[in-house]
Short mmCIF file of C-alpha atoms and ligand atoms in Angstrom, two decimals:
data_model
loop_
_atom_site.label_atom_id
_atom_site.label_comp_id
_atom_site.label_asym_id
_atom_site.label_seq_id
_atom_site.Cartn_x
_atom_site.Cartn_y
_atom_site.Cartn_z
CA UNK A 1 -55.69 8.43 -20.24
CA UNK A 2 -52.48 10.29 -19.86
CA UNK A 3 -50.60 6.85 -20.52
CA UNK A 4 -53.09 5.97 -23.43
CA UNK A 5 -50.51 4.25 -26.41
CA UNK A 6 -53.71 5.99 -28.53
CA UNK A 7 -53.80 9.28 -29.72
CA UNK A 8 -56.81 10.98 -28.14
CA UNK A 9 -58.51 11.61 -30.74
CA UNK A 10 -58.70 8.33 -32.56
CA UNK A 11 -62.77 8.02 -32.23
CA UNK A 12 -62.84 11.67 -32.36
CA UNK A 13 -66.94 12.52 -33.77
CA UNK A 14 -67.87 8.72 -32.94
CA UNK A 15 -71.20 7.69 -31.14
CA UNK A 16 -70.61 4.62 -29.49
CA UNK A 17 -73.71 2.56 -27.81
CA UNK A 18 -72.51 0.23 -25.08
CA UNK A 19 -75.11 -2.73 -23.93
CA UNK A 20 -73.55 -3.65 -20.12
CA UNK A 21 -71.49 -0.28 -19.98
CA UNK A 22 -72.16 -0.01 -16.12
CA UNK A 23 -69.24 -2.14 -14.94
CA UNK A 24 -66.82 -4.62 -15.53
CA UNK A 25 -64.74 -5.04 -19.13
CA UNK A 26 -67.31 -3.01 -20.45
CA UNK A 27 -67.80 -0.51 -18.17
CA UNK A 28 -63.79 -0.14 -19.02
CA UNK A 29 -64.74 0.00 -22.93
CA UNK A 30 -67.43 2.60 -22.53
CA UNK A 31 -65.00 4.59 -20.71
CA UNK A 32 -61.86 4.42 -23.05
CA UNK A 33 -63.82 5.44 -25.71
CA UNK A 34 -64.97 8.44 -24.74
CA UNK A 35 -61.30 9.39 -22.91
CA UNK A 36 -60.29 9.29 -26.83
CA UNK A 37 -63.29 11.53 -28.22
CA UNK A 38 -66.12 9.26 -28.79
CA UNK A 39 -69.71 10.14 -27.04
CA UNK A 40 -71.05 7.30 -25.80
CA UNK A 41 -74.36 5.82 -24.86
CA UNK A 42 -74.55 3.08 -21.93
CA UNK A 43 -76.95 0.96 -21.16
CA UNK A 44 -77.99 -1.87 -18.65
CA UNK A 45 -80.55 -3.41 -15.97
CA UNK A 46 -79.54 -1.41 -13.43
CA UNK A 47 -79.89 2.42 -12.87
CA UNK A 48 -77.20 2.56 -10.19
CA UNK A 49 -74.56 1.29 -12.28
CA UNK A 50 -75.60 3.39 -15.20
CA UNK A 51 -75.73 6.46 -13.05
CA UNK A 52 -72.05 5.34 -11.48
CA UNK A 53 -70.33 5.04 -14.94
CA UNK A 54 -72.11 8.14 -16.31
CA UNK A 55 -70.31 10.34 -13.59
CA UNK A 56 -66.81 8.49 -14.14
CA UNK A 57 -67.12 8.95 -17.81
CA UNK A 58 -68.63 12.81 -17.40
CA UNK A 59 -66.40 13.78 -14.41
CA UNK A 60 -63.02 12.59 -17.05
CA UNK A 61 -64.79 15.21 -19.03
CA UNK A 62 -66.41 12.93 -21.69
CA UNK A 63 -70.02 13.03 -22.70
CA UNK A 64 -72.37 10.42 -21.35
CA UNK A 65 -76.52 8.88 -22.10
CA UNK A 66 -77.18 6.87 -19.70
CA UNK A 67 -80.80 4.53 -20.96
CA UNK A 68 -82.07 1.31 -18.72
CA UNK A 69 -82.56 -1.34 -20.82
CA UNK A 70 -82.77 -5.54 -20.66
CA UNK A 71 -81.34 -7.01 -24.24
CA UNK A 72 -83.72 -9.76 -23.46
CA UNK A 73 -86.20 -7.11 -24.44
CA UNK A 74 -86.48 -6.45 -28.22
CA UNK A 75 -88.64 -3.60 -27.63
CA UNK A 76 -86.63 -2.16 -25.03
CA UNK A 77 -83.40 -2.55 -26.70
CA UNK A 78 -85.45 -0.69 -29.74
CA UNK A 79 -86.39 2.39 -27.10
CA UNK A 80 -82.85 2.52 -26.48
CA UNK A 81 -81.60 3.20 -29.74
CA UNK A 82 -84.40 5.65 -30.48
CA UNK A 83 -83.52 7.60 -27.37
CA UNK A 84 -80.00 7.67 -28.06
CA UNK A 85 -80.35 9.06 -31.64
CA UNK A 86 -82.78 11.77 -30.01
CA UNK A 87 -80.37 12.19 -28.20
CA UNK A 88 -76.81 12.09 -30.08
CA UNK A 89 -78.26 12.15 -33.73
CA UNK A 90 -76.82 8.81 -34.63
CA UNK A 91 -74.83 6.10 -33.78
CA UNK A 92 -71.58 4.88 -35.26
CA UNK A 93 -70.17 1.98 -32.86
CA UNK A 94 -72.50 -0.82 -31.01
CA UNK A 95 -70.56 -2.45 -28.58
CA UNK A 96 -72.31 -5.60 -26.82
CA UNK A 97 -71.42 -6.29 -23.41
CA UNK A 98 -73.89 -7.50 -21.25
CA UNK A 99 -73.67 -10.47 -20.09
CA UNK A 100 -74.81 -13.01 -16.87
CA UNK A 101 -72.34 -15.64 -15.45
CA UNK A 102 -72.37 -17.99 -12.48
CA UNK A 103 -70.95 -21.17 -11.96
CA UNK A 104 -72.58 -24.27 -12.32
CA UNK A 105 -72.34 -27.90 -13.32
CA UNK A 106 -74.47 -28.91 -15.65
CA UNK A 107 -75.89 -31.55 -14.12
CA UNK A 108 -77.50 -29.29 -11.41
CA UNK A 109 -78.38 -26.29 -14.01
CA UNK A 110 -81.82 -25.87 -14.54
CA UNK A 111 -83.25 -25.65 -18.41
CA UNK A 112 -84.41 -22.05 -17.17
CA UNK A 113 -80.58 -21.11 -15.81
CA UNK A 114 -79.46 -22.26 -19.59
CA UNK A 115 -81.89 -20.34 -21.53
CA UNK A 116 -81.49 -17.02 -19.08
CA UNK A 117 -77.72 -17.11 -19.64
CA UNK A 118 -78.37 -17.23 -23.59
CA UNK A 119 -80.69 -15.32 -23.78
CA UNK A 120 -79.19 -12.08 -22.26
CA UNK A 121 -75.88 -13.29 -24.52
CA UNK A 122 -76.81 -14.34 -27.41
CA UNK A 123 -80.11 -13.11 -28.11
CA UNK A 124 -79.57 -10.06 -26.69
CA UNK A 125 -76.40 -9.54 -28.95
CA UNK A 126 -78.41 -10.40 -31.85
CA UNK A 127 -81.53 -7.78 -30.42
CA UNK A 128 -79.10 -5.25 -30.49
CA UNK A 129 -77.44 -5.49 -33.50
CA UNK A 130 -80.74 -6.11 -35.05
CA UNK A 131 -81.74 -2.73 -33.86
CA UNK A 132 -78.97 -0.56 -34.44
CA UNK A 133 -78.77 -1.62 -37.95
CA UNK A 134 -80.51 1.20 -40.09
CA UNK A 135 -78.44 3.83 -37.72
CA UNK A 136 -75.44 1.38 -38.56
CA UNK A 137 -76.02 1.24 -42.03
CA UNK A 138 -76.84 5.52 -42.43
CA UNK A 139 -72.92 5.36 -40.29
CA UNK A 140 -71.34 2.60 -42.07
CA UNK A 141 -70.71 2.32 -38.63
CA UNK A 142 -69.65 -1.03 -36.38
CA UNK A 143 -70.21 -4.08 -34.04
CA UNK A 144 -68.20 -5.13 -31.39
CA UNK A 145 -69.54 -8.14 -29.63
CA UNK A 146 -67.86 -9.36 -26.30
CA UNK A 147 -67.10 -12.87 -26.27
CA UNK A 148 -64.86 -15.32 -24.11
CA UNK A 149 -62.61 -18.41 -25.11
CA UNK A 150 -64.61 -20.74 -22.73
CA UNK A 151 -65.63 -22.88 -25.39
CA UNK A 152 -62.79 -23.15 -27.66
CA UNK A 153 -62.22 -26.55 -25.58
CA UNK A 154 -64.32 -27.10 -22.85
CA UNK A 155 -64.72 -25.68 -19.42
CA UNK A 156 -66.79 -27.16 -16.73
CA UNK A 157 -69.13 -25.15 -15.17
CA UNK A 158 -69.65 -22.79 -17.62
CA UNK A 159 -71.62 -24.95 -20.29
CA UNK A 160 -74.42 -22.30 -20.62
CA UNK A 161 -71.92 -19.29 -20.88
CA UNK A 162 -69.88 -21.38 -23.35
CA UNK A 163 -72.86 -22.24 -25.80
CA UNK A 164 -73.87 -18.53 -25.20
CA UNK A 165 -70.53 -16.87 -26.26
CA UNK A 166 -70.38 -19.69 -29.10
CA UNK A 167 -73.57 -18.16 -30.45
CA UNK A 168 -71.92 -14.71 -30.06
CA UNK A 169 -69.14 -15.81 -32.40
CA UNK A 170 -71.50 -17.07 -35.08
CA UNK A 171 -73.25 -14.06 -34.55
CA UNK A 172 -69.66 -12.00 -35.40
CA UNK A 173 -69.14 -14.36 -38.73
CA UNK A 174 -72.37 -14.11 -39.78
CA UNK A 175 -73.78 -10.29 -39.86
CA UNK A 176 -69.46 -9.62 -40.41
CA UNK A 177 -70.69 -11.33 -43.94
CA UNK A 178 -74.60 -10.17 -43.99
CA UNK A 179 -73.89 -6.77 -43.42
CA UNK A 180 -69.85 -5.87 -44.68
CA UNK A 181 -71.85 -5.11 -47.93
CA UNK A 182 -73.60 -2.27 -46.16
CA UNK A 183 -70.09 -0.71 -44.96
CA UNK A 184 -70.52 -2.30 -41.64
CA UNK A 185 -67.68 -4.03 -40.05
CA UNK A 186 -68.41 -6.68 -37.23
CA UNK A 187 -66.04 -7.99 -34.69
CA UNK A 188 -65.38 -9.44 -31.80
CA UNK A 189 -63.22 -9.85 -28.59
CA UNK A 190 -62.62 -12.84 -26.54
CA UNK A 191 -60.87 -11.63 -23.49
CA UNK A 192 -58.70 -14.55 -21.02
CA UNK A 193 -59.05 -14.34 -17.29
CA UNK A 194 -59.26 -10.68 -16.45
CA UNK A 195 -58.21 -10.06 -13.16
CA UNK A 196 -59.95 -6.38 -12.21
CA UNK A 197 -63.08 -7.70 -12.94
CA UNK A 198 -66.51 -7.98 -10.51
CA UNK A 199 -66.52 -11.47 -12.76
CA UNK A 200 -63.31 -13.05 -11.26
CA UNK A 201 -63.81 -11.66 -7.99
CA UNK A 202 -66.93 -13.77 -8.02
CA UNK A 203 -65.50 -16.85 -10.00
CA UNK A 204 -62.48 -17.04 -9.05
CA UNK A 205 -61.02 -18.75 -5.33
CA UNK A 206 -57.99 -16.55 -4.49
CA UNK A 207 -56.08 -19.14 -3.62
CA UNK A 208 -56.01 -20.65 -7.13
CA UNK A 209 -55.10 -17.12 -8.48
CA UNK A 210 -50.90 -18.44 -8.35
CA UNK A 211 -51.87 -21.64 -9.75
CA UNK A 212 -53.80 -19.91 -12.91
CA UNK A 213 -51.09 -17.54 -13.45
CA UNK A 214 -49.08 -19.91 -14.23
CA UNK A 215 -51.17 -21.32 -16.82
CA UNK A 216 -51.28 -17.91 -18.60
CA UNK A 217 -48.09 -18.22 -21.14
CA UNK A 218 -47.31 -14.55 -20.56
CA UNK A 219 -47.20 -14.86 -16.86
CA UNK A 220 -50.10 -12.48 -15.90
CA UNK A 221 -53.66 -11.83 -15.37
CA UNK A 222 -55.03 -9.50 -17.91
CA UNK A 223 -56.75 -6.23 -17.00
CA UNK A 224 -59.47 -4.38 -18.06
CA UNK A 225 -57.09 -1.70 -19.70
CA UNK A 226 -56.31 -4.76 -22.23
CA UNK A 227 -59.81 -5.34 -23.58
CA UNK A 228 -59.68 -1.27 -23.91
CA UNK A 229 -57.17 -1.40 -26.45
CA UNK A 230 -58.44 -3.97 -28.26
CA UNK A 231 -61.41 -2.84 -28.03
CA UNK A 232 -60.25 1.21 -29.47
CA UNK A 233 -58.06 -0.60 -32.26
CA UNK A 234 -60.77 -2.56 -33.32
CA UNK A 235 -63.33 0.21 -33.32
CA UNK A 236 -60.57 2.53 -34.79
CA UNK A 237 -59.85 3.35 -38.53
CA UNK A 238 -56.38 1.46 -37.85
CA UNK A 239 -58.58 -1.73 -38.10
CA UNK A 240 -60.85 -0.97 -41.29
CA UNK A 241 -60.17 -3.73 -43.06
CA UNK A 242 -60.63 -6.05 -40.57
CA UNK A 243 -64.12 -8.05 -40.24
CA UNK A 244 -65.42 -11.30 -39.06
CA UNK A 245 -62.77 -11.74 -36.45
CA UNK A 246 -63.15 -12.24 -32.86
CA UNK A 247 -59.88 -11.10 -31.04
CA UNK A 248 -58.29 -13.45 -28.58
CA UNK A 249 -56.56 -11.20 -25.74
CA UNK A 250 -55.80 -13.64 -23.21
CA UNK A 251 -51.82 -14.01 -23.09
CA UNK A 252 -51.96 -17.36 -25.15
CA UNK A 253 -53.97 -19.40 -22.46
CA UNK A 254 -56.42 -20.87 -23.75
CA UNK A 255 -53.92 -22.60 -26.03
CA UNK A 256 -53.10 -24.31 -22.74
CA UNK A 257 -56.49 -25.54 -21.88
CA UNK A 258 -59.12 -23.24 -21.00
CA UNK A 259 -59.82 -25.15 -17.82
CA UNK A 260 -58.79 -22.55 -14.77
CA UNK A 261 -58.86 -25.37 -12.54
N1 COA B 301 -76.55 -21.10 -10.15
C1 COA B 301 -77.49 -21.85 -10.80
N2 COA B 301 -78.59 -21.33 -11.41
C2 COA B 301 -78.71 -19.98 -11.37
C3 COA B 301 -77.77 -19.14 -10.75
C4 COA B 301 -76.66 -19.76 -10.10
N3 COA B 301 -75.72 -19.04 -9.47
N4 COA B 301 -78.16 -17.83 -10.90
C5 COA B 301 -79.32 -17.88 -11.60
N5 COA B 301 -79.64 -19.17 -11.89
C6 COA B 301 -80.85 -19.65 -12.56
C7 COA B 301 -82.02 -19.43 -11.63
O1 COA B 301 -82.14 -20.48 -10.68
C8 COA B 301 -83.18 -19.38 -12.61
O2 COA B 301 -83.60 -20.67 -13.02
P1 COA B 301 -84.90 -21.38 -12.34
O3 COA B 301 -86.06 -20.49 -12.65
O4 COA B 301 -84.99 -22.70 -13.02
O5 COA B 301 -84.61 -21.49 -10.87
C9 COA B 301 -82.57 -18.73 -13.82
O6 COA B 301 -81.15 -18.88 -13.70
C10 COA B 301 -82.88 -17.25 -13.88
O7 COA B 301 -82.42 -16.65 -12.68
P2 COA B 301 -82.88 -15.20 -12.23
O8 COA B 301 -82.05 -14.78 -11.07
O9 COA B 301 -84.37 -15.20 -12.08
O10 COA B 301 -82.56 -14.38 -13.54
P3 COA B 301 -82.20 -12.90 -13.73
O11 COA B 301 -82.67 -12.58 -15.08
O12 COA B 301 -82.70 -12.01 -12.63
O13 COA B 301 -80.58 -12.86 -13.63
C11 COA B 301 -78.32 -13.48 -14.06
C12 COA B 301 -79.80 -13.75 -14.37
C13 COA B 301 -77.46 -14.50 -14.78
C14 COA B 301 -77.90 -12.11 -14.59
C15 COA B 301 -78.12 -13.56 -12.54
O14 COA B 301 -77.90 -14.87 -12.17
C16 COA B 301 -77.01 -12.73 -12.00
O15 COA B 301 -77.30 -11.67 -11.47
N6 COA B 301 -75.73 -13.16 -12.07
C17 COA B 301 -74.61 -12.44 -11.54
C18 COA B 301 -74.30 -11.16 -12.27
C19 COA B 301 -73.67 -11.39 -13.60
O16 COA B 301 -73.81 -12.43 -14.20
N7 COA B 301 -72.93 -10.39 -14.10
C20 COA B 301 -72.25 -10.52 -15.34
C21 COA B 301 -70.85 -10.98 -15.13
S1 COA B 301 -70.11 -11.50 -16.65
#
């Protein structure tokens, strides 16, 4: 926090719902937000994780509901929201996060692999926002939806995550036009290979780690702490006139092929 280029107050009052907010990029999101005064709301499958970040965000000295929930599950995803306005008396920022990934070629995916991987992205974006919107629309509050740049060309192994996060930016464009009416602004962030992620771990051979890096233009991995800004300007009143865009923080590399082969 202490080395924060925010002020610490920037989402000062701010409710903040994060789908996924256990772990990962946004685990890191959740976090961030409430180190600069928002009270946040996490959900995700798994009570251990939610239990986990809910100390780290408490234990900085933020304020933290932790609610299980699948996204695949409309009425879940509904419960959710109700509990968190019980809880917090509204919401103000929906940040969508949760996400499944594993590699695999296509050829050996099975229709049921596809359709899990979109429907915890995609649909479960869309469930969400669906959701939150009369508590969005009371806020004139906001969307951020986590994306990727995996199918801005083409990466193999990744076709169900790439149609998934290309639904996820259609998603951005269209409620950013749907709903801008109703004071509510909808973006989104694609973030490049993030290095102090459970994701990459997983993905990502260490050996090929020197051989990506220097296919990133800026000569680095990213790091969680990167999505976190982008993630607090977006969501901050320093971006209010911004909607309908989906934030590339990657260094420049998918300009270079999004392959990490
Ligand atoms: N390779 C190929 N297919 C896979 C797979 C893999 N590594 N992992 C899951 N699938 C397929 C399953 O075989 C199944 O299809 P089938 O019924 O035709 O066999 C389908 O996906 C559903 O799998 P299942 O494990 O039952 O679904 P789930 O809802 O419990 O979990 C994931 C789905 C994607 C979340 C799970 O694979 C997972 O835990 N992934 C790692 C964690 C993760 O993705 N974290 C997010 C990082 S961004």
């Amino acid at each position: 926090m202490s080395d924060s280029v925010f002020s610490k107050d920037i989402l000062q009052g701010k409710v903040a719902f994060v789908t996924g907010g256990g772990t990962g990029i946004t685990g890191g999101v959740a976090r961030a937000m409430a180190e600069h005064g928002a009270r946040i709301a996490i959900t995700s499958r798994k009570e251990e994780n939610l239990a986990a970040m809910k100390k780290l965000i408490e234990d900085g000295g933020g304020e933290c509901f932790a609610v299980a929930a699948d996204v695949r599950d409309f009425e879940a995803v509904q419960n959710a929201i109700s509990k968190t306005v019980e809880h917090f008396g509204k919401i103000d920022i929906v940040v969508n996060g949760a996400a499944g990934n594993f590699l695999c070629a296509a050829e050996q995916l099975s229709p049921n692999g596809f359709g899990t991987v979109i429907d915890i992205d995609t649909k479960g974006t869309f469930n969400v926002c669906r959701a939150a919107f009369e508590e969005l629309k009371k806020s004139k509050g906001q969307i951020l939806n986590i994306s990727a740049t995996l199918h801005y060309l083409a990466t193999p192994m990744q076709i169900h995550v790439s149609a998934a996060k290309a639904g996820v930016d259609a998603i951005t464009r269209n409620l950013s036009v749907e709903w801008g009416r109703h004071g509510i602004r909808v973006n989104g962030i694609a973030p490049g290979p993030i290095e102090d992620t459970e994701g990459m771990k997983r993905l990502l051979p260490e050996p090929l780690k020197e051989k990506i890096t220097k296919k990133i233009p800026v000569g680095r991995f990213g790091r969680i702490k990167d999505i976190e800004n982008a993630a607090l300007f977006l969501t901050s009143d320093a971006a209010n006139y911004v909607n309908g865009v989906t934030l590339v923080v990657d260094g420049g590399q998918w300009l270079l092929g999004t392959s990490l082969g």
